[in-house]
XYZ file of C-alpha atoms in Angstrom:
243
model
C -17.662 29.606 -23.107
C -16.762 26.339 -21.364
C -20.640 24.125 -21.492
C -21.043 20.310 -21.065
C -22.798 19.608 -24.026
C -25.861 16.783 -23.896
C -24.022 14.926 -26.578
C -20.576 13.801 -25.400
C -18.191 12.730 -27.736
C -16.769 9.093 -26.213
C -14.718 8.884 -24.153
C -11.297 9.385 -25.468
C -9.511 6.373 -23.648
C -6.384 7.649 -24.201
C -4.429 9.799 -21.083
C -2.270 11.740 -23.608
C -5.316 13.521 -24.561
C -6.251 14.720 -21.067
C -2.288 15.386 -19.477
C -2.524 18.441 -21.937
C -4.678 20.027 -19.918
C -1.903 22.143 -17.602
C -4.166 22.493 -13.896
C -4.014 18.401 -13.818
C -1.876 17.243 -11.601
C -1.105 14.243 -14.023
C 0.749 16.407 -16.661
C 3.754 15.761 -14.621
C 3.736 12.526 -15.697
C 6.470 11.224 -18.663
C 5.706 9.352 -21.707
C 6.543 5.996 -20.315
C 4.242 6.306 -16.934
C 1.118 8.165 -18.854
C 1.445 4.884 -20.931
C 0.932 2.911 -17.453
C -1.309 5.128 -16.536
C -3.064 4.482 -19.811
C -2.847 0.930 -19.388
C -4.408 0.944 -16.071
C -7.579 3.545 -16.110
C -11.156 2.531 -16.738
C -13.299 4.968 -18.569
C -16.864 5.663 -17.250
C -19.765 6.987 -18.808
C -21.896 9.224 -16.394
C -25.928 10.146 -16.907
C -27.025 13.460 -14.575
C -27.754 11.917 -11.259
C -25.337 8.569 -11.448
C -23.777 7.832 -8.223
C -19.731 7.652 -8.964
C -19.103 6.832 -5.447
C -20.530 7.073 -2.107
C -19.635 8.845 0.822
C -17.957 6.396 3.418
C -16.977 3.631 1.301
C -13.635 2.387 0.925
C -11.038 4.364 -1.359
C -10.502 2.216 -4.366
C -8.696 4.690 -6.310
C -8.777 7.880 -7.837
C -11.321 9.440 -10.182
C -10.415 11.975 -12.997
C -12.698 13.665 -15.004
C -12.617 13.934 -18.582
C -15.533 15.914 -19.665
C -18.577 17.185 -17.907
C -19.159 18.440 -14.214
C -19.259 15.781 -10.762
C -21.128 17.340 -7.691
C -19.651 16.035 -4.259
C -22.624 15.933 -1.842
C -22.062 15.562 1.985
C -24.211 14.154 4.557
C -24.335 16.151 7.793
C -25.234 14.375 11.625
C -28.308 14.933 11.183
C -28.805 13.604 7.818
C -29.170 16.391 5.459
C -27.090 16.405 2.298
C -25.332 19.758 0.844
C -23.345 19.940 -2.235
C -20.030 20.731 -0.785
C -18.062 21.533 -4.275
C -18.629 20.852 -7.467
C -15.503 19.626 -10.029
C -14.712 19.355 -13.893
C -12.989 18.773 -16.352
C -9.601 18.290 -15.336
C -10.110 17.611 -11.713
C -9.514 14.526 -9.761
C -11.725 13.008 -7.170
C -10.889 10.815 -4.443
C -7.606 11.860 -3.799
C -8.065 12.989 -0.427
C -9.345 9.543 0.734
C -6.447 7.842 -1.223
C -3.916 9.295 0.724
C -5.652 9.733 3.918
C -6.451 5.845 3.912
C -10.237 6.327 4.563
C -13.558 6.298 3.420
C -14.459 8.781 0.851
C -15.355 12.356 2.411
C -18.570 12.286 0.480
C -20.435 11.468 -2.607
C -19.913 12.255 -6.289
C -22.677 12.061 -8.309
C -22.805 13.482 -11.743
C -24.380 16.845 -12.652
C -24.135 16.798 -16.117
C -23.593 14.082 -18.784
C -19.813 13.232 -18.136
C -16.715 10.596 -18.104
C -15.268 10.148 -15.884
C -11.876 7.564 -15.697
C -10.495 5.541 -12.489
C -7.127 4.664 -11.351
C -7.090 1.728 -9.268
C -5.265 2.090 -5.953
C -2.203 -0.315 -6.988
C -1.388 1.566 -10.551
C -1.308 5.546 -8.218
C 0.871 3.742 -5.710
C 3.123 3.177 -8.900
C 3.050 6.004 -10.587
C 3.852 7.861 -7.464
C 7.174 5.727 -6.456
C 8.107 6.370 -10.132
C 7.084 10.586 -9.663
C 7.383 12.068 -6.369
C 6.597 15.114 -8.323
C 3.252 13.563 -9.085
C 2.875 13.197 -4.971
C 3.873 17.206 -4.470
C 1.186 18.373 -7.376
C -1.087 16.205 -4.998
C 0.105 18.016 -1.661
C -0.160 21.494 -3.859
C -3.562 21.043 -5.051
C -4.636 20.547 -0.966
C -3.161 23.543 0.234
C -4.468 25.259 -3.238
C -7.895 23.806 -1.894
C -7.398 25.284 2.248
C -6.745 28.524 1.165
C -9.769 28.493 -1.087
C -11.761 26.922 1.444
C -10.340 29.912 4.113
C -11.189 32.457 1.719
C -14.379 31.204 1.273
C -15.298 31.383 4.829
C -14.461 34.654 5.360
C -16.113 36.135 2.152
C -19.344 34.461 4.050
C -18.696 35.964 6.953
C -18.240 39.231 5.548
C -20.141 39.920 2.741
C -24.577 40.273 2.392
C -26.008 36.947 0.562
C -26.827 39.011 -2.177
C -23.360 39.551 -3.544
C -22.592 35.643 -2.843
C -24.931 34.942 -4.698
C -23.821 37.113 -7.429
C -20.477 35.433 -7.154
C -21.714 32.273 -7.913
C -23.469 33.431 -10.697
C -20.825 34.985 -12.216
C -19.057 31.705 -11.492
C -21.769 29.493 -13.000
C -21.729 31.749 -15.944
C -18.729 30.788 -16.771
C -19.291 27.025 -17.450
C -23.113 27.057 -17.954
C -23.640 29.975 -19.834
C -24.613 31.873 -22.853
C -24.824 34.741 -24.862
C -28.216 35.475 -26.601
C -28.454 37.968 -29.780
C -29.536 41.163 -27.460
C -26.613 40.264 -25.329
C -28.265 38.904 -22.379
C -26.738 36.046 -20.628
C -28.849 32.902 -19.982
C -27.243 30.233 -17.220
C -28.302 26.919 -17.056
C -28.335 26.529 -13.099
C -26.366 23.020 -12.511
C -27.660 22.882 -9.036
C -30.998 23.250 -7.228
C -32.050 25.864 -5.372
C -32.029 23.767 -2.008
C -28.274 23.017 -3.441
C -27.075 26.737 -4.278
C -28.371 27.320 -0.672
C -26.786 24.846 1.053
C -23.690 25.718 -0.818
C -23.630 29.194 0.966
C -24.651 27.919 3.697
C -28.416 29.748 4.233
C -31.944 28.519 4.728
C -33.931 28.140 1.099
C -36.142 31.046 2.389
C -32.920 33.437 2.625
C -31.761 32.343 -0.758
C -35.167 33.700 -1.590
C -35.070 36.866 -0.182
C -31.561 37.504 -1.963
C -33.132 36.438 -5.391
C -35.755 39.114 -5.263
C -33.355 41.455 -4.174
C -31.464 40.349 -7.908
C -34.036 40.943 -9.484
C -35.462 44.371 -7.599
C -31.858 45.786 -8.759
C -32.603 44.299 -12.236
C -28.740 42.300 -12.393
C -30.834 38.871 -12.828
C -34.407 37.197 -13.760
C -34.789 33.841 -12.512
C -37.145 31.353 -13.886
C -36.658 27.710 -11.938
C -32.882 26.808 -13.081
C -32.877 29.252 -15.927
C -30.750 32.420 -15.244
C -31.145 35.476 -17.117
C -28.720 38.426 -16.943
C -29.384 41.435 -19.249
C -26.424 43.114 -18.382
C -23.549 41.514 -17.107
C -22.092 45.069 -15.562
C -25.104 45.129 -13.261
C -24.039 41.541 -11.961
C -20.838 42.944 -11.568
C -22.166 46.088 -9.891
C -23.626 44.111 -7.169
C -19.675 42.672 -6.264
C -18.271 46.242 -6.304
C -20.876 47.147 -3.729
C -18.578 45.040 -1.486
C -15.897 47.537 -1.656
């Protein structure tokens, strides 16, 4: 399983490394413009809760992460924050802002321990001219991210909390968990509670209710952030309800 580990190797200052990775848009790149690219990027060192940017500030550049997970939190009218998406490794940050010409959409602040490299505004408007196929991996990766976002919506529309819930589990599971000697699953919850209920958009009090209901149904036992899932079919029970 993919987990951030507390001790991150450093960071490996070198783009070759990272454009093997095939979902980044930046494996389009040649030899000759990763070596710009190389040239160019600043490698960052991230603690759990360090501010990468903030929302509204002007778009410098663009942010790619190398190891660990970034949380992008939004501020609403009336002031409340929600994690709106969380990225990792492999995803870049910013992008939206970069070619939008505005402020960034919202803040990234770091989840886990992670590095996290920037690309200064003038070196992307390079590496572009030189690529337009770097530009259309952009453009694919934003309609990849609408139809997610669509999706999204109308899962939430159609489907009880509960099995959203066991969604995200399954999805946090993925990156934040693992396997015990009985077979049980343990998750390391990235997010706060507050957080996983903004994220589906529900009062902390219905995230509640939908917990309980996990654990009535015996699919989960939760314990603060710690997840426990003795069997992983009756997680995935709870999505084939939905059918």
């Amino acid at each position: 399983m993919d987990r951030d580990s507390d001790e991150l190797r450093p960071p490996a200052g070198n783009c070759f490394v990272c454009q093997a990775r095939e979902r980044t848009e930046w494996c389009r790149l040649g030899e000759d413009e990763l070596g710009l690219l190389n040239r160019h990027k600043i490698a960052n060192r991230y603690e759990p809760g360090q501010v990468i940017f903030y929302q509204g500030n002007p778009c410098l550049g663009i942010h790619c992460i190398e190891e660990g997970t970034v949380a992008l939190r939004k501020a609403a009218s009336d002031g409340q924050e929600m994690v709106a998406r969380l990225f990792h490794a492999g995803d870049t940050l910013g992008y939206l802002a970069y070619f939008a010409e505005t402020g960034y959409t919202g803040t990234a602040v770091a989840v886990t321990p992670a590095h996290v490299c920037f690309i200064e505004r003038t070196a992307v408007r390079e590496l572009l001219a030189r690529n337009p196929a770097l530009g259309l991996a952009f453009l694919r990766r934003t309609a990849e991210n609408l139809r997610d976002a669509e999706d999204a919506r109308l899962r939430d529309a159609a489907l009880p909390l509960r099995i959203r819930l066991a969604h995200l589990l399954l999805v946090f599971k993925d990156r934040f968990g693992t396997a015990d000697e009985d077979g049980t699953i343990s998750i390391d919850l990235p997010l706060s509670r507050q957080d996983i209920a903004a994220m589906l958009g529900v009062r902390p009090e219905s995230l509640s209710r939908a917990i309980r209901q996990l654990e009535r149904s015996g699919a989960a036992r939760f314990s603060r952030r710690l997840v426990r899932v003795p069997d992983l079919d009756l997680l995935f029970d709870q999505l084939e309800e939905a059918g």
